[in-house]
PDB file of C-alpha atoms in Angstrom:
ATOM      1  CA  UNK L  56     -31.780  48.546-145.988  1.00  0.00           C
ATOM      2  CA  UNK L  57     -34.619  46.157-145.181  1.00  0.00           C
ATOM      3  CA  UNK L  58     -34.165  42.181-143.773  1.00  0.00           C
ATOM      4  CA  UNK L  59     -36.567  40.107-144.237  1.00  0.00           C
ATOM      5  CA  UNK L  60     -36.117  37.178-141.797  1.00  0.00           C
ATOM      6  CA  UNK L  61     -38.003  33.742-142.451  1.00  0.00           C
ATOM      7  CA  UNK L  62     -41.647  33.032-140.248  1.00  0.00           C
ATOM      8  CA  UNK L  63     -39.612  29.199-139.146  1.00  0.00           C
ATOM      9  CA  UNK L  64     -36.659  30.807-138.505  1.00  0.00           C
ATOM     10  CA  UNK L  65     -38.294  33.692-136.203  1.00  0.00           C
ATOM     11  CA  UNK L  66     -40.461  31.024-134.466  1.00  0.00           C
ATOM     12  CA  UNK L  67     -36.968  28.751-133.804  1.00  0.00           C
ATOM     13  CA  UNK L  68     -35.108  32.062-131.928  1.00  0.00           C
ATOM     14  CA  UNK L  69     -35.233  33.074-128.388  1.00  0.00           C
ATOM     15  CA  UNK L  70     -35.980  36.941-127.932  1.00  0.00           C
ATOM     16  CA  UNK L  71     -35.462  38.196-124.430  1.00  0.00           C
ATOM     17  CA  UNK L  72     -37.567  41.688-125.906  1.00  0.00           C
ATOM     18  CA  UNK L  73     -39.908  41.833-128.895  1.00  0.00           C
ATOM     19  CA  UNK L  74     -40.358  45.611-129.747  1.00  0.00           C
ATOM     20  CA  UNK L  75     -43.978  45.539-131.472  1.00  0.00           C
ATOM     21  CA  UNK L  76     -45.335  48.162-133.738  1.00  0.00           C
ATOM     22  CA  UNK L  77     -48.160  49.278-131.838  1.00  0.00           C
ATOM     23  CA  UNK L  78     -50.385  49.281-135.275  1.00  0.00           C
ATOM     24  CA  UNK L  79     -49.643  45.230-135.047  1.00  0.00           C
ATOM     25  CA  UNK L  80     -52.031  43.322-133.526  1.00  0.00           C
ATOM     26  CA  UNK L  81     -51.469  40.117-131.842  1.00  0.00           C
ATOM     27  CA  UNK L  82     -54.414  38.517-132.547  1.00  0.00           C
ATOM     28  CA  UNK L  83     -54.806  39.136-135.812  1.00  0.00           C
ATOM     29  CA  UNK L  84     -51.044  39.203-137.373  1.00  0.00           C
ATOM     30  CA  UNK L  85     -49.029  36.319-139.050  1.00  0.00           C
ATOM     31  CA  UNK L  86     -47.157  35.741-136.038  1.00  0.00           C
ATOM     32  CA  UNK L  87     -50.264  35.599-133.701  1.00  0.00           C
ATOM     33  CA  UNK L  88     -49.496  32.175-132.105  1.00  0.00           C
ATOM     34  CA  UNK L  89     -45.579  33.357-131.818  1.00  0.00           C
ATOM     35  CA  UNK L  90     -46.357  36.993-130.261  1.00  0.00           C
ATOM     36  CA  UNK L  91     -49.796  35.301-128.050  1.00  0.00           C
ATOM     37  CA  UNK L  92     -46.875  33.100-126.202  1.00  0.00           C
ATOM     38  CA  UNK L  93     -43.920  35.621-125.625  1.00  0.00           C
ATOM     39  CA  UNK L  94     -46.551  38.721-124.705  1.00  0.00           C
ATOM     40  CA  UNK L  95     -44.985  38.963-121.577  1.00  0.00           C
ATOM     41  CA  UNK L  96     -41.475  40.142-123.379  1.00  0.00           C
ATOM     42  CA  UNK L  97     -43.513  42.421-125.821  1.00  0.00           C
ATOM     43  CA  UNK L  98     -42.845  46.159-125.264  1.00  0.00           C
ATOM     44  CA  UNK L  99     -43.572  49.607-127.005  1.00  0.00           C
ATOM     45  CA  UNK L 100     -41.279  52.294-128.125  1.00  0.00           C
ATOM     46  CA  UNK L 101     -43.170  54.258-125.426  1.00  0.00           C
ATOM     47  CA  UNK L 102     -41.163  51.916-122.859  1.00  0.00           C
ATOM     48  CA  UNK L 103     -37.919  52.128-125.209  1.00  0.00           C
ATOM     49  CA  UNK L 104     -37.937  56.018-124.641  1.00  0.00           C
ATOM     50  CA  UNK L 105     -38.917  55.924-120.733  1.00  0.00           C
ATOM     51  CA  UNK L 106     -35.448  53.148-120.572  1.00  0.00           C
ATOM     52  CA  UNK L 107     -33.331  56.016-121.982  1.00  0.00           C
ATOM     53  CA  UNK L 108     -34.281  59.493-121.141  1.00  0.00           C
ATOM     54  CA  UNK L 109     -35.502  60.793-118.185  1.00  0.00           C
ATOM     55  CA  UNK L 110     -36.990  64.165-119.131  1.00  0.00           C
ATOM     56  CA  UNK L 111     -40.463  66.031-117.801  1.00  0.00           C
ATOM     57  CA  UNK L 112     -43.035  64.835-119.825  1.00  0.00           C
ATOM     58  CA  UNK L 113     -46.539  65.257-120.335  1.00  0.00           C
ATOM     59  CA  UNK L 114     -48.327  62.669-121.875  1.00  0.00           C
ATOM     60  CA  UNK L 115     -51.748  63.238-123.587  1.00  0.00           C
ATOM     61  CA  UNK L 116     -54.533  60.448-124.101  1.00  0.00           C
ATOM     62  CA  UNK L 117     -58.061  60.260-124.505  1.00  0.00           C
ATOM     63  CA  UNK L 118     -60.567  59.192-127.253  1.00  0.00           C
ATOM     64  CA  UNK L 119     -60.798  62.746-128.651  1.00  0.00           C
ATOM     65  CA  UNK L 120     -59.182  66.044-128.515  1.00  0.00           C
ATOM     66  CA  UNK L 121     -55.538  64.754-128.004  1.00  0.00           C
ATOM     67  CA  UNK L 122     -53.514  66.035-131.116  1.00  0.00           C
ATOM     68  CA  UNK L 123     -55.279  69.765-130.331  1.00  0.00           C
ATOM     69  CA  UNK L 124     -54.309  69.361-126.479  1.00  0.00           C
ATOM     70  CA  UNK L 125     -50.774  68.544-127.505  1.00  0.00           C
ATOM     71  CA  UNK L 126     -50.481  71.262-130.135  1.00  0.00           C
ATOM     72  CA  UNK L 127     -51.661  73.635-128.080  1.00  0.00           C
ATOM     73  CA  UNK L 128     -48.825  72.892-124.642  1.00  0.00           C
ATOM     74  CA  UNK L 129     -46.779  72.435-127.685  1.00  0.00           C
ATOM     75  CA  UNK L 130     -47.034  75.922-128.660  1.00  0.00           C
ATOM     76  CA  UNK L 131     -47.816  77.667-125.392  1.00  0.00           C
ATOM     77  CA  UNK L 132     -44.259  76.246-124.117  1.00  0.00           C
ATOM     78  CA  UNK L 133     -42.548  77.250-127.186  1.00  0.00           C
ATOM     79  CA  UNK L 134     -43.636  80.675-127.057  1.00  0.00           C
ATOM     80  CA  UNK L 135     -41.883  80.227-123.308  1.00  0.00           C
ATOM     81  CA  UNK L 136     -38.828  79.548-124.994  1.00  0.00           C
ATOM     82  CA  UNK L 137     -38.566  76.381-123.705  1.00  0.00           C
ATOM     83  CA  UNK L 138     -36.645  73.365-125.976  1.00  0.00           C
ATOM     84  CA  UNK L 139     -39.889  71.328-126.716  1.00  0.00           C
ATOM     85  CA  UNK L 140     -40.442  68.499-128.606  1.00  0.00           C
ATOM     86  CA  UNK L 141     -43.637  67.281-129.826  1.00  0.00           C
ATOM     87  CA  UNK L 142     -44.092  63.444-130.770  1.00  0.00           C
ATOM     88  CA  UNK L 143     -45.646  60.416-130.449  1.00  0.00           C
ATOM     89  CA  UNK L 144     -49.311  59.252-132.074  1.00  0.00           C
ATOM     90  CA  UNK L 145     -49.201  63.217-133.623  1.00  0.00           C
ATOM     91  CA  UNK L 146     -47.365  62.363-136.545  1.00  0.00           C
ATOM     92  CA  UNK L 147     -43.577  62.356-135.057  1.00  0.00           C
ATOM     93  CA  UNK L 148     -42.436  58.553-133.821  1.00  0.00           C
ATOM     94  CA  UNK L 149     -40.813  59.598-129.792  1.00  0.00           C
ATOM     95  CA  UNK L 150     -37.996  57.565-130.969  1.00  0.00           C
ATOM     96  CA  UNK L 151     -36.609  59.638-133.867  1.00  0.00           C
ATOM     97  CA  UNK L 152     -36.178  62.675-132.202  1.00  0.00           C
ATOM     98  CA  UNK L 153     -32.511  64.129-131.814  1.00  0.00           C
ATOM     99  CA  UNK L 154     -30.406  66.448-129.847  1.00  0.00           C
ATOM    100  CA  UNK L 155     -32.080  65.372-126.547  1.00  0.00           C
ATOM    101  CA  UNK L 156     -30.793  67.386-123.622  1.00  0.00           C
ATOM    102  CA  UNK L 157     -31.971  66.930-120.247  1.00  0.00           C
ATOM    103  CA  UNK L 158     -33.532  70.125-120.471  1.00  0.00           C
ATOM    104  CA  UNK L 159     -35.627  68.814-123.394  1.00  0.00           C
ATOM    105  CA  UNK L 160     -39.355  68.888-122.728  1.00  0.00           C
ATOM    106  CA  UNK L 161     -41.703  66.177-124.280  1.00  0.00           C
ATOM    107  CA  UNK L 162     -45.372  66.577-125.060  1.00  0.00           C
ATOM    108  CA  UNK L 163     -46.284  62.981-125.531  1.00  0.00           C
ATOM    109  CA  UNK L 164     -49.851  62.026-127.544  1.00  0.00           C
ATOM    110  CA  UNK L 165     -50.381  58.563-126.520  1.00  0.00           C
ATOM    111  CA  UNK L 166     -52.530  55.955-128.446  1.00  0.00           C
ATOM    112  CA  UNK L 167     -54.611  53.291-126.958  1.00  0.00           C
ATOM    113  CA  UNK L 168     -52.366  51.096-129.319  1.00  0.00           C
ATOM    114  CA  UNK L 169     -49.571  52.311-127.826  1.00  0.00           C
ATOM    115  CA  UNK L 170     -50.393  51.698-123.890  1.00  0.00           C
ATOM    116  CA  UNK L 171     -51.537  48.209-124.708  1.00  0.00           C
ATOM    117  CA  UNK L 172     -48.309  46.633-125.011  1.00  0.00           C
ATOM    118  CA  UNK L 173     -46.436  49.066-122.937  1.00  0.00           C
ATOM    119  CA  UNK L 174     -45.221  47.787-119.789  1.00  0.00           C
ATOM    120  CA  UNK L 175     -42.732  50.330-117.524  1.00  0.00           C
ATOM    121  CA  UNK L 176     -43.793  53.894-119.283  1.00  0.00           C
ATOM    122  CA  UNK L 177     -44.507  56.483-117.007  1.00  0.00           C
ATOM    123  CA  UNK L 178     -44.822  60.826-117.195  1.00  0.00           C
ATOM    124  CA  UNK L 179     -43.948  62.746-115.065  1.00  0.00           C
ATOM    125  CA  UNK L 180     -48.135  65.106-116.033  1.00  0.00           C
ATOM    126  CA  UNK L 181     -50.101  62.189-117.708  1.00  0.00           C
ATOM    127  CA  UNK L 182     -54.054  63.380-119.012  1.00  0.00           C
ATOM    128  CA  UNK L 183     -56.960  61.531-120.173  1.00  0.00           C
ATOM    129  CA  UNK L 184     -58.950  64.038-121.964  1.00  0.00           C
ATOM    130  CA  UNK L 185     -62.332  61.752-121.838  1.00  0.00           C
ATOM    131  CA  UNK L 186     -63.623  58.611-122.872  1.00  0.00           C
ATOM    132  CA  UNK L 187     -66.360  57.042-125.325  1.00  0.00           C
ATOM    133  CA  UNK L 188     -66.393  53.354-127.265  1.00  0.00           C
ATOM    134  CA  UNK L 189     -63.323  53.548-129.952  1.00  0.00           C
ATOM    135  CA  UNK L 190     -61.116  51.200-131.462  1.00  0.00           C
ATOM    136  CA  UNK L 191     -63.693  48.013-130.606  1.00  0.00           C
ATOM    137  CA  UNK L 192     -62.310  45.977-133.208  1.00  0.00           C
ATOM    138  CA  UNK L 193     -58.947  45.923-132.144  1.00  0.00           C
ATOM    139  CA  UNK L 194     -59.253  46.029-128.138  1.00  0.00           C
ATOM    140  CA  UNK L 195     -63.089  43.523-128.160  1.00  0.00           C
ATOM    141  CA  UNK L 196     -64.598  44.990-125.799  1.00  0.00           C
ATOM    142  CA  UNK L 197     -65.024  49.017-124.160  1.00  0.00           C
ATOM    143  CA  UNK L 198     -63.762  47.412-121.215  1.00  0.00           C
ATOM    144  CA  UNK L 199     -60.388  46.291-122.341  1.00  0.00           C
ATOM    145  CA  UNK L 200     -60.079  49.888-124.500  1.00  0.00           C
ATOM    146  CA  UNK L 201     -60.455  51.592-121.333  1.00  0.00           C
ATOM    147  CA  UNK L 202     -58.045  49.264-119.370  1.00  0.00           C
ATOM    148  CA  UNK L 203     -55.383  50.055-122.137  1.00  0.00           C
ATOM    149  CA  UNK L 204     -56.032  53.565-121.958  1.00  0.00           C
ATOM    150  CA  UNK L 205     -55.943  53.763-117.618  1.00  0.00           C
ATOM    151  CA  UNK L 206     -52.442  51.908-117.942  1.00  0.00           C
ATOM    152  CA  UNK L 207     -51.114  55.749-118.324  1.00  0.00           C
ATOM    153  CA  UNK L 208     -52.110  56.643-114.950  1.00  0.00           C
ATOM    154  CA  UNK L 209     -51.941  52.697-113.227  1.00  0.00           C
ATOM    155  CA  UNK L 210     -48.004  53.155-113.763  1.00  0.00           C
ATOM    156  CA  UNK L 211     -47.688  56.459-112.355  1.00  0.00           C
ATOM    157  CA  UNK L 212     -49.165  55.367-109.124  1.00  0.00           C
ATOM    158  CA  UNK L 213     -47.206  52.280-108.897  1.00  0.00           C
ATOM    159  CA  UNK L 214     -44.998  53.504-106.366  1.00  0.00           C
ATOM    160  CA  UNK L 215     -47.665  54.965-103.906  1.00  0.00           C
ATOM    161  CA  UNK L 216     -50.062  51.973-104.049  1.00  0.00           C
ATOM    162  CA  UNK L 217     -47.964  48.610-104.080  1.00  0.00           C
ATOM    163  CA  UNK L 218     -47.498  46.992-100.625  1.00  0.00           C
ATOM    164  CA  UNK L 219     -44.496  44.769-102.478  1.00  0.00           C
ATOM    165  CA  UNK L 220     -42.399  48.194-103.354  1.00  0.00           C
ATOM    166  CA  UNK L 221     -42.503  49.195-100.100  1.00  0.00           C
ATOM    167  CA  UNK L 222     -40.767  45.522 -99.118  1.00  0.00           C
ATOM    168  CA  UNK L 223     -38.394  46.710-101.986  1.00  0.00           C
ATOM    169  CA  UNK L 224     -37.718  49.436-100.689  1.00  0.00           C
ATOM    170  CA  UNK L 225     -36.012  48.924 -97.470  1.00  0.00           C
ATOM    171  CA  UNK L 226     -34.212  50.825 -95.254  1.00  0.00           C
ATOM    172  CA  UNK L 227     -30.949  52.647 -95.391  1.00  0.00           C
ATOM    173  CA  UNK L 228     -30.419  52.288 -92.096  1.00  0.00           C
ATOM    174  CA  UNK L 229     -30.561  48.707 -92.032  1.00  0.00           C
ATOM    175  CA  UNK L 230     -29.158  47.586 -94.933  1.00  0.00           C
ATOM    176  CA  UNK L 231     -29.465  43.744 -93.519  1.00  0.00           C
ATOM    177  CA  UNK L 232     -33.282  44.229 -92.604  1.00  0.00           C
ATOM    178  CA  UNK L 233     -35.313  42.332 -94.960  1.00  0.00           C
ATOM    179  CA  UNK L 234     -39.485  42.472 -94.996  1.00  0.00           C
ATOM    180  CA  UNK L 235     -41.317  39.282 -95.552  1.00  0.00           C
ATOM    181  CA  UNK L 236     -42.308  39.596 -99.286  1.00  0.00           C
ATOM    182  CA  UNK L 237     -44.743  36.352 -99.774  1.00  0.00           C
ATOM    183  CA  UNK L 238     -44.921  33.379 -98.327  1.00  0.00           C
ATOM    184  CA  UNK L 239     -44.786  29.844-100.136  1.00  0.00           C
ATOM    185  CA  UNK L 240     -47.207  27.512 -98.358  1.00  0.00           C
ATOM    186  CA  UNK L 241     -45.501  24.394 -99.132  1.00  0.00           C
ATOM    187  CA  UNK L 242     -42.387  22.623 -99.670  1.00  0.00           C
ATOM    188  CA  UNK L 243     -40.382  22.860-102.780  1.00  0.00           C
ATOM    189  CA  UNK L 244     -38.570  19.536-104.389  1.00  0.00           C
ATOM    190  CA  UNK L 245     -35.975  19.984-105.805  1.00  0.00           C
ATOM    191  CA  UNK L 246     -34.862  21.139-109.429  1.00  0.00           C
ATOM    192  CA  UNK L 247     -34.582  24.521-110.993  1.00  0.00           C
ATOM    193  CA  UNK L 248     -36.716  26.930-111.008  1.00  0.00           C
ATOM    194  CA  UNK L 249     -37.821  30.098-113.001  1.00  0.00           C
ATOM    195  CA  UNK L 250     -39.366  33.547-111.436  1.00  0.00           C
ATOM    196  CA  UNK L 251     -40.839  36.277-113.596  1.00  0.00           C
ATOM    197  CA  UNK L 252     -40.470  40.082-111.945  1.00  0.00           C
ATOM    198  CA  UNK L 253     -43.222  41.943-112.937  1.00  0.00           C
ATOM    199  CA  UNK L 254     -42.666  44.871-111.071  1.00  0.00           C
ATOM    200  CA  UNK L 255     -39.826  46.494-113.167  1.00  0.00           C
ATOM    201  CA  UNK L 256     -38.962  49.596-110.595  1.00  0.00           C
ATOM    202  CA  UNK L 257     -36.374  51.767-111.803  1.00  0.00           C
ATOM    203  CA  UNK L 258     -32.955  51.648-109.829  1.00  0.00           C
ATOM    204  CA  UNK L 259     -30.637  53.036-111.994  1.00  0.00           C
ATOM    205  CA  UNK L 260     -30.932  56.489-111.652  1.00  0.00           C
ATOM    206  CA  UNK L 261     -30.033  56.290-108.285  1.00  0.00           C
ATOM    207  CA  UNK L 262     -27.656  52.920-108.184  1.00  0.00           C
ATOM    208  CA  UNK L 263     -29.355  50.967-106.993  1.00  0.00           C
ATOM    209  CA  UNK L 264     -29.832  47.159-107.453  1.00  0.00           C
ATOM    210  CA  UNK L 265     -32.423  44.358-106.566  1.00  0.00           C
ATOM    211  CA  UNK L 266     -32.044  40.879-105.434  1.00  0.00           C
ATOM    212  CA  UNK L 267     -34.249  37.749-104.701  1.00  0.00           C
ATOM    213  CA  UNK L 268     -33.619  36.554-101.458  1.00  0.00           C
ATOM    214  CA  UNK L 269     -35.325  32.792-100.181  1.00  0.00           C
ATOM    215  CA  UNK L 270     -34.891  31.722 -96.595  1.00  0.00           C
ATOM    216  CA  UNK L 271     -36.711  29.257 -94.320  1.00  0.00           C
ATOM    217  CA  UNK L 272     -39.037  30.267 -91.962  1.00  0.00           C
ATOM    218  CA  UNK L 273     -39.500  29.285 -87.948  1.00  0.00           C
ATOM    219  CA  UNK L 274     -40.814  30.892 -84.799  1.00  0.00           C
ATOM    220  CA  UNK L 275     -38.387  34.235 -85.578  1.00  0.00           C
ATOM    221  CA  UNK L 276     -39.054  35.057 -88.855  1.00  0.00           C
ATOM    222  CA  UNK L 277     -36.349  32.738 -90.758  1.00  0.00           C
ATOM    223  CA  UNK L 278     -32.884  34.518 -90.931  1.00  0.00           C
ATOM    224  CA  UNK L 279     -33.876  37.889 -90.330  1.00  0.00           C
ATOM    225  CA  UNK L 280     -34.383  37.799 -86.566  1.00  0.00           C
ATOM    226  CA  UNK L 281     -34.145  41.413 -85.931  1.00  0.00           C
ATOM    227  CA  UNK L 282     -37.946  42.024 -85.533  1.00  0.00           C
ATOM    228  CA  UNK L 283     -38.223  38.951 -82.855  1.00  0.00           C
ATOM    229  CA  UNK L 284     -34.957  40.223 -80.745  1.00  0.00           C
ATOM    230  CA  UNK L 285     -35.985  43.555 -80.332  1.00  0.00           C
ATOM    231  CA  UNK L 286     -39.934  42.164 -79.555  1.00  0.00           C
ATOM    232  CA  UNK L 287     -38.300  40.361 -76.854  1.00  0.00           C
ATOM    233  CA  UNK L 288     -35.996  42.809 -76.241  1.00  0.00           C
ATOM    234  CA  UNK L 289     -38.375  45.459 -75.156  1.00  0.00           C
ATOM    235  CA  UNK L 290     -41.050  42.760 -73.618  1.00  0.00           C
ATOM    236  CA  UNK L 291     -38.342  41.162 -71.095  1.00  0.00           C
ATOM    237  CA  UNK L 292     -37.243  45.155 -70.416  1.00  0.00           C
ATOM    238  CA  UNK L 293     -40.381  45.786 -69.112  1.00  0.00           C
ATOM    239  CA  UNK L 294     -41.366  43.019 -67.249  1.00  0.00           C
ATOM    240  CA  UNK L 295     -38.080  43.054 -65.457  1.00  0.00           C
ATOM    241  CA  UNK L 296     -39.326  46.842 -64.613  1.00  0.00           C
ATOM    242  CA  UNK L 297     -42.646  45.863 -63.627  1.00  0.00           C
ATOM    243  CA  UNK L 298     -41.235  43.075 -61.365  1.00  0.00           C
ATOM    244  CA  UNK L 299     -38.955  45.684 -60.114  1.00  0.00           C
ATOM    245  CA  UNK L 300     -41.791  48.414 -59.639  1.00  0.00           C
ATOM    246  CA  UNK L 301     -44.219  45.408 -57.980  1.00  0.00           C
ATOM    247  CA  UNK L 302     -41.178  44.970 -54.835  1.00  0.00           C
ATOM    248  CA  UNK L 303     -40.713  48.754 -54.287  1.00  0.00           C
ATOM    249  CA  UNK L 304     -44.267  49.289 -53.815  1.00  0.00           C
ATOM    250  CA  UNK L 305     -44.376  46.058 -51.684  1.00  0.00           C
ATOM    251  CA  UNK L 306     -41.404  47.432 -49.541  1.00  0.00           C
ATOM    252  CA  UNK L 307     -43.074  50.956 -49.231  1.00  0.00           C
ATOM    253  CA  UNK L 308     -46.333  48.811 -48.012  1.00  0.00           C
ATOM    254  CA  UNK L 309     -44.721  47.374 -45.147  1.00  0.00           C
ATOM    255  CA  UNK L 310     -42.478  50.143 -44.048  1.00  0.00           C
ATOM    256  CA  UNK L 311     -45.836  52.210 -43.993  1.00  0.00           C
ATOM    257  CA  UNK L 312     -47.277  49.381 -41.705  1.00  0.00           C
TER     258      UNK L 312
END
């Protein structure tokens, strides 16, 4: 059964998500104004499948040639025996399929629509099959069509290419160590304050959990002084065995005199 839910009373509620068709777009819909300011918590049911299942993928894109790509793995893997599932821009919405095991395979055709307002969707074998000038009217330029259609492959290198994951990411070993994410220049009055995390790494599957520490800076690196103990550490160790090295060869001098 349908709802139909009034344009003042959408625009007077607080979404933390807005799942958008991708055929809507948000600069041309009723709600343009509404969507333009919460695009930030707008996501695609590309990024409601990644939340939820796990599985090998392989995600096809490209301005032509995609629906015969996919048919085609679709098919060969089949004829493997493998339990395959074909969905996406092909005719079959990824969030209607059933009996999902985690030996399920998907073979994912992926719209320019789509990637637009996806946000943490990644496959494990993403393609683009080529590109030429498509879908103008609803992207404005080649430029941004091609930036919607790269965010396949800008996800899946996330992990490798982001300085601030690795600061994420720290170290087992020293589960106290903390790496200097960014620095704030100046000082902060007082009040409350709101930050936005972009970077939505996955922790889950491996229980994980993030946190936003703050801490004053000085001359050792704020409250993490690990770094400037062992740098002084190591640089009073060997001037102590320099100084000690300097007098033996001094005494050797003189007994050899």
């Amino acid at each position: 059964k349908k709802k139909i839910i009034n344009k003042i009373k959408i625009l007077n509620l607080n979404f933390d998500k807005i799942i958008l068709s991708p055929g809507i777009n948000i600069n041309k819909c009723y709600l343009s104004k509404f969507l333009k300011k919460n695009k930030k918590k707008i996501y695609s049911d590309l990024d409601i499948f990644y939340a939820f299942y796990k599985n090998v993928s392989f995600t096809i894109t490209g301005t032509n040639g995609k629906s015969t790509t996919c048919q085609l793995l679709y098919k060969v893997l089949l004829n493997q025996k493998f339990d395959v599932r074909l969905v996406g821009n092909i005719g079959n919405p990824i969030l209607s399929t059933k009996k999902v095991t985690k030996n399920s395979i998907f073979i994912i055709e992926a719209s320019s629509y789509q990637l637009e307002y996806s946000k943490i969707f990644k496959s494990k074998y993403s393609v683009i099959l080529n590109l030429s000038p498509d879908h103008i009217e609803r992207h404005g330029s080649l430029k941004k069509y091609v930036k919607a259609k790269f965010k396949l492959l800008i996800n899946q290198l996330t992990f490798f290419i982001l300085e601030h994951f690795v600061v994420w990411m720290r170290t087992a070993g020293l589960p106290t160590f903390r790496k200097l994410y960014g620095r704030i220049e100046q000082d902060l009055a007082p009040g409350k304050y709101e930050v936005e995390v972009s970077n939505q790494y996955e922790v889950r599957p491996f229980k994980g959990k993030k946190s936003l520490v703050l801490a004053t800076g000085n001359v050792l690196g704020g409250k993490n002084y690990f770094l400037a103990i062992s740098f002084l550490a190591v640089g009073g160790a060997a001037m102590f065995f320099a100084f000690l090295l300097c007098i033996c060869s001094m005494s050797k001098s003189k007994n050899n005199w």
